[in-house]
XYZ file of C-alpha atoms in Angstrom:
432
model
C -14.728 -19.442 0.223
C -14.627 -18.106 -3.307
C -16.746 -15.260 -4.611
C -17.858 -15.207 -8.227
C -17.231 -12.156 -10.396
C -19.283 -12.086 -13.584
C -18.387 -9.797 -16.476
C -21.566 -8.359 -17.925
C -20.439 -5.975 -20.646
C -17.332 -5.407 -22.764
C -16.893 -2.617 -25.276
C -14.685 0.130 -26.611
C -15.752 3.524 -25.275
C -15.128 6.133 -27.938
C -14.898 9.902 -27.433
C -18.426 11.290 -27.136
C -17.772 13.915 -29.838
C -15.344 14.201 -32.780
C -11.631 14.567 -32.009
C -8.653 15.668 -34.146
C -7.211 12.890 -36.373
C -3.647 13.829 -35.470
C -0.382 11.909 -35.275
C 1.443 13.047 -32.145
C 5.090 12.658 -31.255
C 6.057 11.380 -27.823
C 8.804 12.849 -25.673
C 12.215 11.287 -25.187
C 11.123 10.152 -21.702
C 7.864 8.657 -22.988
C 9.875 6.662 -25.501
C 12.094 4.991 -22.888
C 11.516 1.387 -23.892
C 11.253 0.263 -20.281
C 8.094 2.351 -19.871
C 6.140 0.386 -22.493
C 4.398 -1.675 -19.844
C 0.975 -1.834 -18.212
C 0.357 -0.335 -14.779
C -2.500 -2.088 -13.020
C -4.401 -0.886 -9.964
C -7.677 -1.336 -8.078
C -9.559 1.664 -6.682
C -11.967 0.600 -3.948
C -15.134 2.631 -3.338
C -17.183 1.477 -0.339
C -20.960 1.418 -0.176
C -22.120 4.797 -1.489
C -22.158 7.801 0.780
C -23.211 10.304 -1.886
C -21.330 13.569 -2.196
C -23.319 16.401 -3.833
C -22.705 16.682 -7.541
C -21.132 19.965 -8.481
C -23.616 22.585 -9.647
C -23.209 23.696 -13.236
C -26.431 25.690 -13.473
C -27.310 29.248 -12.558
C -29.632 28.105 -9.764
C -26.740 27.342 -7.427
C -28.551 24.247 -6.202
C -26.889 20.828 -5.899
C -27.704 18.490 -8.734
C -29.388 15.257 -7.651
C -27.163 12.208 -7.466
C -27.628 9.958 -10.468
C -29.775 6.897 -9.851
C -27.795 5.090 -12.542
C -25.360 2.322 -11.568
C -21.753 3.489 -11.079
C -20.536 1.570 -14.136
C -22.964 3.395 -16.412
C -22.084 6.801 -14.945
C -18.353 6.158 -15.282
C -18.708 4.779 -18.821
C -20.525 7.912 -19.991
C -18.043 10.172 -18.192
C -15.146 8.282 -19.771
C -16.504 9.053 -23.243
C -16.575 12.758 -22.387
C -13.074 12.729 -20.849
C -11.701 11.047 -23.982
C -12.645 14.159 -25.951
C -10.225 16.210 -23.842
C -7.700 13.374 -23.631
C -8.207 12.138 -27.186
C -4.711 10.584 -27.486
C -5.892 7.976 -24.951
C -8.463 6.868 -27.545
C -5.721 6.356 -30.154
C -3.102 3.694 -30.802
C 0.679 3.445 -30.690
C 2.565 3.302 -33.972
C 6.246 2.401 -33.875
C 8.644 4.183 -36.196
C 11.491 2.601 -38.109
C 13.479 2.367 -34.900
C 10.859 0.291 -33.079
C 9.308 1.269 -29.717
C 12.054 3.826 -29.147
C 10.621 5.902 -32.009
C 6.937 5.408 -31.230
C 4.218 7.988 -31.825
C 0.482 8.115 -31.087
C -2.004 7.971 -33.936
C -5.208 9.640 -32.728
C -7.660 7.258 -34.367
C -10.534 7.732 -31.929
C -10.939 3.963 -31.607
C -11.569 4.327 -27.913
C -10.620 2.800 -24.563
C -11.565 -0.762 -23.656
C -14.160 -0.895 -20.875
C -15.477 -3.882 -18.933
C -18.369 -4.040 -16.464
C -18.735 -6.804 -13.891
C -20.743 -7.724 -10.808
C -19.530 -9.591 -7.728
C -21.741 -11.988 -5.828
C -20.784 -10.531 -2.460
C -20.508 -7.282 -0.557
C -17.252 -5.472 0.090
C -17.635 -6.313 3.782
C -17.721 -10.014 2.817
C -14.200 -9.621 1.419
C -12.863 -7.296 4.142
C -13.257 -4.314 1.800
C -10.416 -5.767 -0.258
C -7.845 -5.038 2.401
C -4.822 -7.305 2.202
C -4.632 -10.204 1.673
C -7.082 -10.033 -1.221
C -10.052 -12.383 -0.819
C -10.744 -12.116 -4.560
C -7.871 -12.696 -7.013
C -6.768 -9.462 -8.638
C -7.260 -10.908 -12.123
C -10.948 -11.466 -11.362
C -11.354 -7.755 -10.682
C -8.798 -6.548 -13.192
C -8.746 -8.707 -16.324
C -5.541 -8.601 -18.311
C -7.402 -7.410 -21.388
C -8.792 -4.190 -19.999
C -9.750 -1.850 -17.190
C -13.224 -2.166 -15.778
C -15.758 -1.510 -13.055
C -16.992 -4.253 -10.712
C -20.090 -3.578 -8.637
C -20.728 -5.365 -5.327
C -24.039 -6.344 -3.766
C -23.642 -3.687 -1.043
C -23.602 -0.900 -3.639
C -19.861 -0.435 -3.374
C -17.704 -0.780 -6.461
C -14.128 -1.193 -7.612
C -12.598 0.616 -10.560
C -9.859 -1.447 -12.132
C -7.435 0.657 -14.145
C -4.872 -0.548 -16.662
C -2.778 2.171 -18.242
C 0.343 2.228 -20.398
C 3.166 4.139 -18.715
C 4.344 5.434 -22.092
C 1.255 7.666 -22.304
C 1.263 9.110 -18.788
C 3.214 9.092 -15.568
C 1.426 8.601 -12.240
C 0.418 12.255 -11.945
C -0.894 12.219 -15.510
C -2.949 9.064 -14.942
C -4.358 10.572 -11.741
C -5.238 13.760 -13.613
C -7.156 11.757 -16.235
C -9.064 9.747 -13.622
C -10.080 12.968 -11.872
C -11.306 14.352 -15.204
C -13.572 11.315 -15.555
C -14.792 12.012 -12.025
C -15.477 15.670 -12.877
C -17.739 14.653 -15.758
C -19.399 11.948 -13.666
C -20.341 14.586 -11.090
C -21.871 16.862 -13.707
C -19.170 19.363 -14.639
C -19.127 20.760 -18.172
C -15.345 20.361 -18.370
C -12.484 19.061 -16.206
C -11.207 21.332 -13.455
C -7.689 20.906 -14.889
C -7.343 21.423 -18.639
C -4.973 18.870 -20.199
C -1.995 19.903 -22.298
C -0.007 17.570 -24.574
C 3.140 19.720 -24.865
C 5.533 16.788 -25.264
C 7.828 19.090 -27.195
C 8.492 20.980 -23.940
C 10.390 18.013 -22.496
C 14.166 18.342 -23.045
C 15.563 16.071 -25.724
C 19.312 15.633 -25.206
C 21.170 13.471 -27.716
C 20.996 9.814 -26.836
C 24.174 7.936 -26.088
C 25.155 5.238 -28.600
C 23.058 2.205 -27.755
C 24.853 -0.573 -25.961
C 23.828 -4.210 -25.697
C 20.372 -4.775 -24.244
C 20.455 -5.270 -20.478
C 20.373 -8.777 -19.122
C 17.365 -9.067 -16.860
C 17.829 -11.586 -14.091
C 14.530 -12.913 -12.777
C 14.192 -13.088 -8.999
C 11.727 -15.015 -6.826
C 10.497 -11.865 -5.093
C 7.841 -12.203 -2.391
C 4.799 -9.942 -1.925
C 4.621 -8.240 1.469
C 2.271 -5.513 2.717
C 2.905 -3.797 6.044
C 1.633 -0.623 7.687
C 3.695 1.962 9.581
C 1.835 3.740 12.368
C 1.412 7.498 12.344
C 2.932 7.747 15.829
C 6.155 6.038 14.738
C 6.376 8.173 11.618
C 5.894 11.373 13.608
C 8.559 10.322 16.126
C 11.071 9.930 13.298
C 10.060 13.281 11.827
C 10.587 14.904 15.223
C 13.961 13.205 15.676
C 15.101 14.379 12.252
C 13.978 17.942 12.985
C 15.790 17.993 16.340
C 19.046 16.768 14.782
C 18.976 18.884 11.612
C 16.509 21.743 12.098
C 14.796 20.599 8.885
C 11.525 18.837 8.168
C 11.031 15.602 6.300
C 8.019 13.914 4.752
C 6.152 10.704 5.474
C 7.523 9.419 2.162
C 11.097 10.102 3.350
C 10.490 8.141 6.549
C 8.721 5.242 4.828
C 11.383 4.654 2.194
C 14.190 5.136 4.737
C 12.750 2.385 6.930
C 12.084 0.097 3.963
C 15.581 0.543 2.526
C 17.268 0.005 5.880
C 15.113 -3.037 6.699
C 15.882 -4.583 3.333
C 19.620 -3.852 3.608
C 19.784 -5.422 7.057
C 17.818 -8.430 5.842
C 20.269 -9.066 2.978
C 23.120 -9.506 5.504
C 25.806 -8.609 2.982
C 29.118 -9.984 4.323
C 31.171 -6.947 3.286
C 29.933 -3.726 5.001
C 31.576 -1.693 2.233
C 29.315 -3.290 -0.403
C 27.252 -0.718 -2.243
C 23.466 -0.726 -1.998
C 21.264 1.392 -4.222
C 17.956 3.178 -3.798
C 16.080 4.792 -6.686
C 12.855 6.803 -6.661
C 11.188 8.916 -9.323
C 10.767 12.653 -8.722
C 8.306 14.916 -10.531
C 10.156 17.605 -12.514
C 7.269 19.738 -13.802
C 8.249 22.551 -11.438
C 11.790 22.597 -12.873
C 10.569 23.573 -16.337
C 8.634 26.766 -15.615
C 9.867 28.525 -18.765
C 9.248 25.557 -21.064
C 5.504 25.131 -20.812
C 3.010 26.632 -23.265
C 1.046 29.640 -22.065
C -1.628 27.999 -19.900
C -1.813 30.421 -17.002
C 0.385 28.122 -14.914
C 4.156 27.963 -14.981
C 4.341 24.713 -13.023
C 3.230 22.373 -15.786
C -0.298 21.920 -14.435
C -2.301 20.003 -16.984
C 0.661 18.145 -18.502
C -0.032 14.433 -18.319
C 2.982 12.903 -20.054
C 6.035 11.457 -18.353
C 7.889 14.200 -16.527
C 10.102 12.660 -13.862
C 13.757 12.080 -13.049
C 15.240 8.954 -11.412
C 16.865 10.038 -8.136
C 19.547 7.612 -6.985
C 21.033 7.127 -3.531
C 24.150 4.967 -3.252
C 25.712 4.081 0.087
C 27.778 1.428 1.816
C 25.581 -1.299 3.235
C 27.227 -0.971 6.660
C 26.355 2.727 6.801
C 22.705 2.084 5.985
C 22.485 -0.764 8.506
C 24.106 1.081 11.430
C 22.460 4.519 11.035
C 19.334 5.481 12.903
C 16.282 6.110 10.751
C 16.822 9.865 10.885
C 20.303 9.276 9.464
C 18.933 7.274 6.530
C 16.343 10.010 5.975
C 19.267 12.418 5.717
C 20.829 10.361 2.908
C 17.560 10.536 0.989
C 17.095 14.254 1.599
C 20.652 14.939 0.411
C 19.887 13.188 -2.879
C 16.714 15.239 -3.268
C 18.664 18.488 -2.985
C 20.637 17.494 -6.099
C 17.518 16.959 -8.231
C 17.426 20.396 -9.888
C 21.110 20.326 -10.831
C 21.083 16.728 -12.037
C 17.972 17.304 -14.169
C 19.460 20.488 -15.655
C 22.670 18.666 -16.579
C 20.715 15.845 -18.197
C 18.678 18.378 -20.201
C 21.858 19.677 -21.871
C 23.382 16.203 -22.300
C 26.005 16.746 -19.595
C 26.159 13.111 -18.514
C 28.267 10.034 -19.079
C 25.517 7.523 -18.303
C 21.882 8.032 -19.215
C 19.992 8.230 -15.886
C 16.879 6.787 -17.527
C 18.697 3.587 -18.524
C 18.252 1.736 -15.246
C 20.161 -1.286 -13.978
C 18.169 -3.964 -12.179
C 20.193 -5.888 -9.635
C 19.261 -7.500 -6.334
C 21.171 -4.853 -4.371
C 18.951 -2.104 -5.865
C 15.569 -1.049 -4.474
C 13.112 0.985 -6.579
C 10.458 3.023 -4.774
C 7.261 4.620 -6.065
C 5.010 7.025 -4.136
C 1.283 6.557 -4.831
C -0.011 8.925 -2.154
C 0.231 12.157 -4.170
C -0.897 11.094 -7.629
C -4.521 12.186 -7.253
C -6.070 8.705 -7.209
C -7.222 9.109 -3.601
C -9.126 12.290 -4.542
C -11.050 10.804 -7.490
C -14.826 11.086 -6.946
C -17.450 9.817 -9.396
C -20.305 11.087 -7.236
C -20.214 8.472 -4.488
C -17.259 9.806 -2.519
C -13.538 9.137 -2.738
C -11.988 5.650 -2.589
C -11.196 4.014 0.725
C -7.883 2.878 -0.707
C -5.981 2.140 -3.903
C -4.148 -1.119 -4.590
C -1.314 -0.920 -7.141
C 0.202 -3.918 -8.918
C 3.366 -2.377 -10.366
C 5.669 -5.299 -9.743
C 8.112 -7.143 -12.013
C 10.231 -10.247 -11.306
C 13.457 -8.516 -12.337
C 12.944 -5.410 -10.184
C 12.890 -5.104 -6.375
C 10.037 -2.653 -5.755
C 8.427 -0.910 -2.787
C 5.288 1.186 -3.272
C 4.339 3.744 -0.637
C 0.608 4.159 -0.273
C -2.032 4.874 2.342
C -3.868 2.235 4.389
C -7.654 2.013 3.986
C -9.582 4.781 5.694
C -10.013 5.413 8.568
C -6.553 3.992 9.317
C -3.698 6.502 9.469
C -0.017 6.142 8.720
C 1.679 4.674 5.652
C 1.223 1.401 3.820
C 4.281 -0.226 2.264
C 3.460 -2.683 -0.526
C 6.569 -4.535 -1.601
C 7.957 -7.199 -3.822
C 11.583 -6.671 -2.926
C 13.090 -9.711 -1.182
C 13.370 -13.388 -1.942
C 12.022 -15.984 0.473
C 15.307 -16.505 2.345
C 15.389 -12.808 3.322
C 11.657 -12.408 3.997
C 11.530 -13.225 7.753
C 14.363 -10.817 8.579
C 12.831 -8.094 6.404
C 9.443 -8.424 8.114
C 11.055 -8.410 11.553
C 12.980 -5.224 10.761
C 9.950 -3.374 9.359
C 7.645 -4.379 12.205
C 10.269 -3.296 14.775
C 9.675 0.287 13.618
C 6.378 0.404 15.527
C 7.727 -1.141 18.741
């Protein structure tokens, strides 16, 4: 059966106090044209189990939880957070060179905010576990982010952000700032810094023809990997190498191998590609402004490097999972050197100019962005549902299953229908 979602309020939320009327330049990474897209996600908060609001008085007593509806609390907190993050209340302005020369005009016009109510409880829709019982567009309208409240008292925060303004860590930092204000803090626990000038700006290569984007009929698939199976692979990798690996390493290794096997490429020497995006804030310790932290804490712009792994399809298919993990770990060890060479323009091909082909898999990790720690006063979300998929790009997103489940959740749009059964069979075999 269908469940109605009614939008009850739409408005621009402006900064709650005056902000500088500046015009800010973006970094060379921000201005990558491919990043001028919307990232959509749903953040599911079950029926309230109030966490004490942080004390900001001298009495050292917990502040009472607000009796206001979550949407009202979040709307007011958003206005306060937009004072600290005032560029988010501004607008893009393209230079003479189009989006590749864009800047941000800090106009203070505000962020679009929508409130809605659902005529059901979260339990009625299986707490929005997959498959979604309510269409994503009903909870996350194309026009704007919003908050939908359910009859049980639970709520969903729908977030739409432009990747040009912030990478995943930056967006998570902003959402946590809204949560800090919602819980009664006088200021965010992490102070934001713009500092786009700190990002290296090597000369761009002469532009070539725009890439031809082939559209694929990619299928949505969501599967969970058990914690036991993940830990077995970690143990196997440690025994064979004496080194540790992460849950992310294991999850993308299994996904890449399952997809490669499912493609059944006739020539085992055919090249298959894996690309994931690594945070590089820690590689720029001398570049940041004096903030008390040399690791870039507080920077919310794009600060990542595309890490590529290229291998023969036969090697990926025949290796055990620990062997595929090794390929990924080897690529990670090259990150510092590759980023340093890019920073001084020591490259023949721009690593940020990506090629989208069916033999390439792009992976994003959503477990460490801070979204799962966001708390508006009713506890942290049970899970986060990203919708960062595009028909020209085979994508796998690594997330966490809804609490209290453990393990890893793989949300993919990476194979066409003819390869879907084999891909599912390979992924599910991991837990056998």
